[in-house]
PDB file of C-alpha atoms in Angstrom:
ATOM      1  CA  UNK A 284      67.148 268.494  83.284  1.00 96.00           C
ATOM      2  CA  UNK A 285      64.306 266.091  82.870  1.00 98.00           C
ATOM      3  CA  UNK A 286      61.273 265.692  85.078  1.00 98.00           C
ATOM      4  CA  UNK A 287      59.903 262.634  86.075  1.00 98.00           C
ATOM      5  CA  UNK A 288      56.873 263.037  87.510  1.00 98.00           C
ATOM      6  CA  UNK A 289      55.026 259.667  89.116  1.00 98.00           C
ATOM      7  CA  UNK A 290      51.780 259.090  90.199  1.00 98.00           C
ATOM      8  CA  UNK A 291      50.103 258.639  92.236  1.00 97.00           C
ATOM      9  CA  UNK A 292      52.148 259.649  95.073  1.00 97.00           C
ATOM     10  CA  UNK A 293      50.282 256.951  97.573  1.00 97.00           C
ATOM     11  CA  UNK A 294      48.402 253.435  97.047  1.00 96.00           C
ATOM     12  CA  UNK A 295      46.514 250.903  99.236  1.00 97.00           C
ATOM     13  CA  UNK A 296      45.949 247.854  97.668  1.00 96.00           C
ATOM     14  CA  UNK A 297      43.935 244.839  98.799  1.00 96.00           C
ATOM     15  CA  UNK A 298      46.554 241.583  97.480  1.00 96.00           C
ATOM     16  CA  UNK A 299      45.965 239.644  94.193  1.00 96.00           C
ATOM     17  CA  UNK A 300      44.429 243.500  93.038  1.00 97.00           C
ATOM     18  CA  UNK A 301      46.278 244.830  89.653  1.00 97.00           C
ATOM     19  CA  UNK A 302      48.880 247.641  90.859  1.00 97.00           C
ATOM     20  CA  UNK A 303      49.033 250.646  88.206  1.00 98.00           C
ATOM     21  CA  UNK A 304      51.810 253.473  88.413  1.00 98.00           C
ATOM     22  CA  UNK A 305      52.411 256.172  85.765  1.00 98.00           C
ATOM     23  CA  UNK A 306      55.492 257.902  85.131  1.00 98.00           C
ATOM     24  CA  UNK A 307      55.402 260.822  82.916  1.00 98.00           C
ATOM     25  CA  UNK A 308      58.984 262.198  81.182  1.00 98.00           C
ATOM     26  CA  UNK A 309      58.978 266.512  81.177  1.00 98.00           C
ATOM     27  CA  UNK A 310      60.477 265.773  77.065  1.00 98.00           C
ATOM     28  CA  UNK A 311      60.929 262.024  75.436  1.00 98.00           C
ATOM     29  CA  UNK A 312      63.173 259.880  76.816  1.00 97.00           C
ATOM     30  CA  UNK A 313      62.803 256.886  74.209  1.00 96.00           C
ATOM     31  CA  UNK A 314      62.910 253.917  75.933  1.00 95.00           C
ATOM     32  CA  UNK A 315      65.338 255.185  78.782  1.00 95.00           C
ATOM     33  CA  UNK A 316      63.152 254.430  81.711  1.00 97.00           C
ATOM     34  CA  UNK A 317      64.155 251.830  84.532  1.00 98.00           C
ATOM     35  CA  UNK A 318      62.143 250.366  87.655  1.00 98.00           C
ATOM     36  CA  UNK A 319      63.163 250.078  90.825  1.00 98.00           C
ATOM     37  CA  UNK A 320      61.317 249.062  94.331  1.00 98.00           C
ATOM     38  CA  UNK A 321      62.914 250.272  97.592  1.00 98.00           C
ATOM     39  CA  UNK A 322      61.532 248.260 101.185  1.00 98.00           C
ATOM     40  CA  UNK A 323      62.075 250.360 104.115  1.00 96.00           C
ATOM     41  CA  UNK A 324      66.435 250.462 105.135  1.00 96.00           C
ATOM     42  CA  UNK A 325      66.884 248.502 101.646  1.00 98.00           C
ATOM     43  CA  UNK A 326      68.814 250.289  98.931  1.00 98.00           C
ATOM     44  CA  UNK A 327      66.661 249.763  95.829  1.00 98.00           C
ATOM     45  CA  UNK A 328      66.166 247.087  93.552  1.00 98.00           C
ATOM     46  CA  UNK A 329      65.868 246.774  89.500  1.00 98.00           C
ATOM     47  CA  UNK A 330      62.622 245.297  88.325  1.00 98.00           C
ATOM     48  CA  UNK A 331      62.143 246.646  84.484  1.00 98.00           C
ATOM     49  CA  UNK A 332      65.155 247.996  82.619  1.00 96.00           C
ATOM     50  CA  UNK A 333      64.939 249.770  79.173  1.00 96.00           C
ATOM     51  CA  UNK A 334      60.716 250.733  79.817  1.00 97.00           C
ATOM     52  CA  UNK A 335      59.228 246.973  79.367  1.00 97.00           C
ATOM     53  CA  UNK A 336      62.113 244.290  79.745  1.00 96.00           C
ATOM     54  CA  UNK A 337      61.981 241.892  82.918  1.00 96.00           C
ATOM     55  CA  UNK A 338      65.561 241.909  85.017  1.00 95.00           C
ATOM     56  CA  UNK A 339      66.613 238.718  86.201  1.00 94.00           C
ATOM     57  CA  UNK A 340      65.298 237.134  88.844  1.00 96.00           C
ATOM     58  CA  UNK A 341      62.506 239.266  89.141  1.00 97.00           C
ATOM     59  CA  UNK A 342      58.789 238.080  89.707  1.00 97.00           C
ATOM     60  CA  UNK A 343      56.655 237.572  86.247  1.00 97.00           C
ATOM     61  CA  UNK A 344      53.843 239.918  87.563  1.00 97.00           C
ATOM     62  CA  UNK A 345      56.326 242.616  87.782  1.00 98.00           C
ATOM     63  CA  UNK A 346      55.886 244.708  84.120  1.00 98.00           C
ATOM     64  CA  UNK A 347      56.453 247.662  82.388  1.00 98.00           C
ATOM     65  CA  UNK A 348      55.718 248.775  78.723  1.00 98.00           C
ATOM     66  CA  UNK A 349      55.273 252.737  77.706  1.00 98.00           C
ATOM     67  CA  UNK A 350      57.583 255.000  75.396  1.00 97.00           C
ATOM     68  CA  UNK A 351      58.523 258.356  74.372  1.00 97.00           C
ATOM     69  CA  UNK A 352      57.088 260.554  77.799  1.00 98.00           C
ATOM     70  CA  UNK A 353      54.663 258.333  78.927  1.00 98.00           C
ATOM     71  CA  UNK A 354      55.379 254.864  81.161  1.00 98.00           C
ATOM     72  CA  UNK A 355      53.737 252.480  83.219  1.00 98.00           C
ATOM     73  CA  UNK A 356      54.648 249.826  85.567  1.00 98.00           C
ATOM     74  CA  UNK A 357      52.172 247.155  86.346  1.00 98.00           C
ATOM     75  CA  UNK A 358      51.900 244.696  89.185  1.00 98.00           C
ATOM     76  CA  UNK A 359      49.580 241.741  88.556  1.00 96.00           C
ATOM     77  CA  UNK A 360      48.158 240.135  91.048  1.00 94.00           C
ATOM     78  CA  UNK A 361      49.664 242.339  94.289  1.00 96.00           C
ATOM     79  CA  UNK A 362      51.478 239.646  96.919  1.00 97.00           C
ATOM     80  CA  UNK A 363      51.794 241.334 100.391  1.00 96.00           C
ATOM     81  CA  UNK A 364      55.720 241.159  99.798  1.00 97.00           C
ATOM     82  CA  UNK A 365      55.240 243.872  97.046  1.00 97.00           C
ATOM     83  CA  UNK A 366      54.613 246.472  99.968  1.00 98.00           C
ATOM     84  CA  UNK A 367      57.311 249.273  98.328  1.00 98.00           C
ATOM     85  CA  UNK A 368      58.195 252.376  97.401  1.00 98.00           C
ATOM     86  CA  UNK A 369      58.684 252.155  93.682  1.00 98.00           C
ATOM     87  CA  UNK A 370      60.659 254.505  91.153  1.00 98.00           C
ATOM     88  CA  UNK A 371      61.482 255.567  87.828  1.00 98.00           C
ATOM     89  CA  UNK A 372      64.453 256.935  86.539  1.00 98.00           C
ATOM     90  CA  UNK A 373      65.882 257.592  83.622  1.00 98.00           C
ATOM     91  CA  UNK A 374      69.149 257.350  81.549  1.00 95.00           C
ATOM     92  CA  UNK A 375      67.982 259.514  78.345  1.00 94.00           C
ATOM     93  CA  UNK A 376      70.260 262.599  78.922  1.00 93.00           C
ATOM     94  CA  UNK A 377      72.364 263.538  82.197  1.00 93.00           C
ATOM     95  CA  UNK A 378      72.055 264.374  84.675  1.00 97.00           C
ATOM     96  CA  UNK A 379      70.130 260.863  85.331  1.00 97.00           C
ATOM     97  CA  UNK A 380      66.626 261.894  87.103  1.00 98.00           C
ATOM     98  CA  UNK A 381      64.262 259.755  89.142  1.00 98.00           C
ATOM     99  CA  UNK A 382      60.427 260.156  89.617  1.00 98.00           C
ATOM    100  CA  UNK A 383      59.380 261.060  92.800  1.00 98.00           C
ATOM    101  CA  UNK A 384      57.897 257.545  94.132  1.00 98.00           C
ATOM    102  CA  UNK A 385      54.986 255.903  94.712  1.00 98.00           C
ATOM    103  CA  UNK A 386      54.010 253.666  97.695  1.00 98.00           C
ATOM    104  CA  UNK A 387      52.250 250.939  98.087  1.00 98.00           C
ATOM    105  CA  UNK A 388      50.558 249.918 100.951  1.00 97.00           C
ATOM    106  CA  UNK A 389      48.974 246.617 101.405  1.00 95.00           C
ATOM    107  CA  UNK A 390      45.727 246.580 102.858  1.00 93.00           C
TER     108      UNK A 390
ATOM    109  CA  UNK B 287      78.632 237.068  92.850  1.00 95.00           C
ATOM    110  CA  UNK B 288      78.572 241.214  91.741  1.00 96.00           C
ATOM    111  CA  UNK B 289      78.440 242.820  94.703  1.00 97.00           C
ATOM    112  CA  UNK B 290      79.420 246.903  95.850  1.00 98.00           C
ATOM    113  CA  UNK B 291      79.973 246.937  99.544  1.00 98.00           C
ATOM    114  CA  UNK B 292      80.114 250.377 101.167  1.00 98.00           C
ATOM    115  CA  UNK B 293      81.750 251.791 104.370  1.00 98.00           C
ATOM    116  CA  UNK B 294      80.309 252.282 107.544  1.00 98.00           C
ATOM    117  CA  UNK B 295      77.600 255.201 108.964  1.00 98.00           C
ATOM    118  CA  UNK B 296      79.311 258.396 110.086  1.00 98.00           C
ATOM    119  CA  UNK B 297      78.637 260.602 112.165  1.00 98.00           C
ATOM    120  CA  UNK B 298      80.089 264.142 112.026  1.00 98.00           C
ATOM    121  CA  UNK B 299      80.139 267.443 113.264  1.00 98.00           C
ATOM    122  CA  UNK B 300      79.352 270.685 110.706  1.00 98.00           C
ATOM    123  CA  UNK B 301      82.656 271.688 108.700  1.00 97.00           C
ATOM    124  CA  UNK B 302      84.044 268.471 109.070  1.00 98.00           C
ATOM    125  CA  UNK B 303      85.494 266.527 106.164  1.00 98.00           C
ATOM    126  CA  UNK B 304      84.308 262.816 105.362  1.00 98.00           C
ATOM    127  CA  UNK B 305      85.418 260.611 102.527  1.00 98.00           C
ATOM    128  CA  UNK B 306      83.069 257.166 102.258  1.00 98.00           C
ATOM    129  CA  UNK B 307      83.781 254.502  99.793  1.00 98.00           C
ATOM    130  CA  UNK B 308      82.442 251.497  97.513  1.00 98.00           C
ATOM    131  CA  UNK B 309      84.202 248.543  96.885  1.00 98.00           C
ATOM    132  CA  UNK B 310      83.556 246.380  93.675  1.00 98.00           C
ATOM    133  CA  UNK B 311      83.777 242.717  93.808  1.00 97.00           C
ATOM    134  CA  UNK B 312      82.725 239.978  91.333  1.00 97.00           C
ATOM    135  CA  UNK B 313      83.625 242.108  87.941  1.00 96.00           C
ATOM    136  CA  UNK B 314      85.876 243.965  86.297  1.00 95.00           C
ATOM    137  CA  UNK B 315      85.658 247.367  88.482  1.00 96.00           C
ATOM    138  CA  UNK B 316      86.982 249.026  85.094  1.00 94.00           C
ATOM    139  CA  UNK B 317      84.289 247.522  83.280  1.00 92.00           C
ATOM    140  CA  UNK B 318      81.537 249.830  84.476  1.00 94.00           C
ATOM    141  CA  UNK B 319      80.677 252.958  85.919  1.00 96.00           C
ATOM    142  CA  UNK B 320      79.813 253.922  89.787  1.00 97.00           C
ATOM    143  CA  UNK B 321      77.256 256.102  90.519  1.00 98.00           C
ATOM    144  CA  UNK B 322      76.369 258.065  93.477  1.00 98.00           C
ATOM    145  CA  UNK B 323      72.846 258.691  94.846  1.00 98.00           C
ATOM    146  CA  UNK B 324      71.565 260.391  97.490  1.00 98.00           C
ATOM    147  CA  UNK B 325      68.683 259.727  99.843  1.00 98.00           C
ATOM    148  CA  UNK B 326      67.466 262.618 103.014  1.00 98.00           C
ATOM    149  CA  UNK B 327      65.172 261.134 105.671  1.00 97.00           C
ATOM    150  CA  UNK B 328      61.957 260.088 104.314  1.00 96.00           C
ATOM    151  CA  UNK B 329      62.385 261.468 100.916  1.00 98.00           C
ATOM    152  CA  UNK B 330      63.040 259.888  97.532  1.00 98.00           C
ATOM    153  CA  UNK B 331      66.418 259.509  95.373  1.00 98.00           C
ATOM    154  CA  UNK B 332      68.556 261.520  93.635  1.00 98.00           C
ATOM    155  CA  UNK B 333      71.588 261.375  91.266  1.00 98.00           C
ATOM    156  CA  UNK B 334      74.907 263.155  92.552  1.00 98.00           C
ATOM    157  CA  UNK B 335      77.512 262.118  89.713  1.00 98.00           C
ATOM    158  CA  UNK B 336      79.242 259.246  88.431  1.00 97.00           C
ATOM    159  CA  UNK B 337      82.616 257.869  87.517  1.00 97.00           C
ATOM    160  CA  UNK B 338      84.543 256.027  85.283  1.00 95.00           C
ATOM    161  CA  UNK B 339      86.924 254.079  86.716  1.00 95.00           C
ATOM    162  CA  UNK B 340      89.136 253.043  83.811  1.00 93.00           C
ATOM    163  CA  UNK B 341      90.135 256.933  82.795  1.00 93.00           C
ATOM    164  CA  UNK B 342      88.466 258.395  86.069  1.00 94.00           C
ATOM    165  CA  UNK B 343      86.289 261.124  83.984  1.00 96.00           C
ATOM    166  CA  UNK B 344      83.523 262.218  86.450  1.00 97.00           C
ATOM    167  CA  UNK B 345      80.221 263.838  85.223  1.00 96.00           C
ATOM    168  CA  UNK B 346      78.167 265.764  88.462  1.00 97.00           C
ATOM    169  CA  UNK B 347      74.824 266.719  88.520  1.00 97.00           C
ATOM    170  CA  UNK B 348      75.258 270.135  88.305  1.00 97.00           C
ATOM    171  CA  UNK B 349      73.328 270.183  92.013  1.00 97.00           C
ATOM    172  CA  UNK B 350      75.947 268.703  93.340  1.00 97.00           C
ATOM    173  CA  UNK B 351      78.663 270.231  91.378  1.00 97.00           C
ATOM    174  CA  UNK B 352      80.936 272.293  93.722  1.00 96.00           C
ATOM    175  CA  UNK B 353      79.714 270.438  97.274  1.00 96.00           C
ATOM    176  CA  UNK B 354      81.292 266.786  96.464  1.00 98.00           C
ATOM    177  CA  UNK B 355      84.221 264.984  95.048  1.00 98.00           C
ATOM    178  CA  UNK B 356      83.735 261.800  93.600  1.00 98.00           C
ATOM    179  CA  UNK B 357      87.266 259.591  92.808  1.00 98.00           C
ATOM    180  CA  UNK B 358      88.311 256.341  92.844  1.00 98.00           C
ATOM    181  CA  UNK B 359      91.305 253.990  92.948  1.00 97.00           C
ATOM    182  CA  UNK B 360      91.439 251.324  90.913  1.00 95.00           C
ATOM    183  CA  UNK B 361      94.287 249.302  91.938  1.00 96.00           C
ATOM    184  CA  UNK B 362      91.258 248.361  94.873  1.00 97.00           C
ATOM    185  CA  UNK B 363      88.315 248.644  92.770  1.00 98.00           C
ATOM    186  CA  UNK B 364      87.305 251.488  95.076  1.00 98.00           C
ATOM    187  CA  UNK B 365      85.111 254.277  94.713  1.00 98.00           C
ATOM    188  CA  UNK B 366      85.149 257.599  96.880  1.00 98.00           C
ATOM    189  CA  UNK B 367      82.348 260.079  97.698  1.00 98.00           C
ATOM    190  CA  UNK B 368      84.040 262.885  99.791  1.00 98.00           C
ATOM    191  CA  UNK B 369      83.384 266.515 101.201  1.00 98.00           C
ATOM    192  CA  UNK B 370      85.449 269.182 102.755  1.00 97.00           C
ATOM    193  CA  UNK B 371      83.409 270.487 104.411  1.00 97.00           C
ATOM    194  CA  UNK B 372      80.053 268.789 105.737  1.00 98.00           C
ATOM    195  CA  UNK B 373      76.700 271.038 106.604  1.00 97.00           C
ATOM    196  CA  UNK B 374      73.606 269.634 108.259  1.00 98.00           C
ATOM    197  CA  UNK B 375      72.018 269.230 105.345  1.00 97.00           C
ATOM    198  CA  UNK B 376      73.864 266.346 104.259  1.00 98.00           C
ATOM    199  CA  UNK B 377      72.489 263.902 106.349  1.00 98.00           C
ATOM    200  CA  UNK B 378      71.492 261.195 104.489  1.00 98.00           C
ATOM    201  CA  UNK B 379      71.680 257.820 103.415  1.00 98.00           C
ATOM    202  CA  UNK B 380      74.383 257.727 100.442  1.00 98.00           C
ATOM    203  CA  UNK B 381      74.323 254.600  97.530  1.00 98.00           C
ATOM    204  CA  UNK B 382      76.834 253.722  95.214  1.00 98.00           C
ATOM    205  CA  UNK B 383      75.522 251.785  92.049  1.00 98.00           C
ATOM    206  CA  UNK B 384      77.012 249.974  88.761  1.00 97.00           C
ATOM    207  CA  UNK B 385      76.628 250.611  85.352  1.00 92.00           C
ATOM    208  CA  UNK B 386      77.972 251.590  81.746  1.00 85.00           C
ATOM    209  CA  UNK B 387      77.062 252.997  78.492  1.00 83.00           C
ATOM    210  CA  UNK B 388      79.193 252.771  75.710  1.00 77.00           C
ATOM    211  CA  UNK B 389      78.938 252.657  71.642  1.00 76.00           C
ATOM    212  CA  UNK B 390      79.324 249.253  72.129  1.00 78.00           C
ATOM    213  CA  UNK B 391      77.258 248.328  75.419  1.00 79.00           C
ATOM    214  CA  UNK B 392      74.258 250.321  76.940  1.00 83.00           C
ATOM    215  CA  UNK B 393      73.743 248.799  80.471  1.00 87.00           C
ATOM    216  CA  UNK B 394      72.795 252.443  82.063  1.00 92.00           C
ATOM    217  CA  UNK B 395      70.206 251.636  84.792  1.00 96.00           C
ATOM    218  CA  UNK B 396      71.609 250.975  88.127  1.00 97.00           C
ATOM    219  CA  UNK B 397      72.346 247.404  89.653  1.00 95.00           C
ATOM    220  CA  UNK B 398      73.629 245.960  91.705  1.00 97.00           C
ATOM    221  CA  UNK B 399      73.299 248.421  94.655  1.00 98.00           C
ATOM    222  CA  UNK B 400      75.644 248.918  97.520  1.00 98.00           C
ATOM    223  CA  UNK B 401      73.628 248.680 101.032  1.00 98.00           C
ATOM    224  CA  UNK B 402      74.104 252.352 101.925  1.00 98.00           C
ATOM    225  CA  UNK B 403      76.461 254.684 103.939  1.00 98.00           C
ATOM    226  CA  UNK B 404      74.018 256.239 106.502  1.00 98.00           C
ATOM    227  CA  UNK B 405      75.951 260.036 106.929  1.00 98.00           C
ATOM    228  CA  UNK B 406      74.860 261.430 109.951  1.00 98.00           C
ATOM    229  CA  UNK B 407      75.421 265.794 110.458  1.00 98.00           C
ATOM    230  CA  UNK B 408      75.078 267.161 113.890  1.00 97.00           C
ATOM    231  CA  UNK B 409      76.395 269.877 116.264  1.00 95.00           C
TER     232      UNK B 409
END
């Protein structure tokens, strides 16, 4: 099975700061890595699919880029509706595994 | 409008048996996979198995293997998560989710997203 391991685990984040979060891949994964932001009693949401392309209808400052093990998903310019908890997961090999989250907290 | 709609929150007693389900609207429901995920109170997400409706081959998670069923009916572009019998420790919130991978299409992350079954264990 593969690991995802995210970090960090916790973030407070003044808005319009840049938003960082790593997701590491226990063997490579290619390009097999997906995004996906969960609000509080929300099922999650796709943001990147396939490591660095944008889904549909999701915000511009929303990106990801990264191959291989190592992936990261940037938020540019944090808007107060970006307070999340976001995750990876990926498709590589089953079963399908997600990282362990990361939340962002506005300040 | 692709949507998965799920049933209602449960609430059961141990050893009790529960089927929930996930209907498919907007798209071919033999088109594309349904996958099952599992969230516990506070904690993050986890993949239990998915199906394929249009020959109804399942693949589990192997640590799920053995506790659920996964099925589904086609004729109402259904999907079915079900236990025999339920233990505390499967309170949780429970998503179905969309997708597909084949030789000739690769759409294997997960939208859209149903809005949850909320299961509910308790003596």
């Amino acid at each position: 099975e593969i690991v995802l391991t995210q970090s960090p685990d916790f973030q407070s984040v003044t808005p319009k700061e840049k938003v960082t979060i790593t997701c590491r891949a226990s063997q490579s994964i290619g390009s097999n890595l997906h995004w996906y932001q969960q609000k509080p009693d929300q099922p999650p949401r796709l943001l990147i699919k396939y490591a660095s392309q944008s889904f549909s209808g999701v915000p511009s400052r929303f990106s990801g880029s990264g191959s291989g093990t190592d992936f990261i998903l940037t938020i540019n310019s944090l808007e107060a509706e970006d307070a999340a908890t976001y995750y990876c997961h990926q498709s590589s090999s089953s079963p399908h595994t997600f990282g362990g989250g990361t939340k962002v907290e506005i300040k | 409008e692709v949507q998965l709609v799920q049933s209602g929150a449960e609430v059961k007693k141990p050893g009790e048996s529960l089927r929930i389900s996930c209907k498919g609207s907007g798209y071919s429901f033999t088109s594309y996979w349904i996958t099952w995920v599992r969230q516990m109170p506070g904690k993050g997400l986890e993949w239990m198995g998915r199906i394929d409706p249009s020959d109804s081959y399942i693949s589990y998670s192997p640590s799920f293997q053995g506790h659920v069923s996964i099925s589904t009916d086609k004729s109402i572009s259904t999907a079915y998560l079900q236990w025999n019998s339920l233990k505390a420790s499967d309170t949780a919130m429970y998503y179905c989710a969309r997708h597909r991978c084949s030789s000739a299409s690769c759409e294997n992350w997960f939208d859209p997203w149903g809005q949850g079954t909320l299961v509910t264990v308790s003596s």
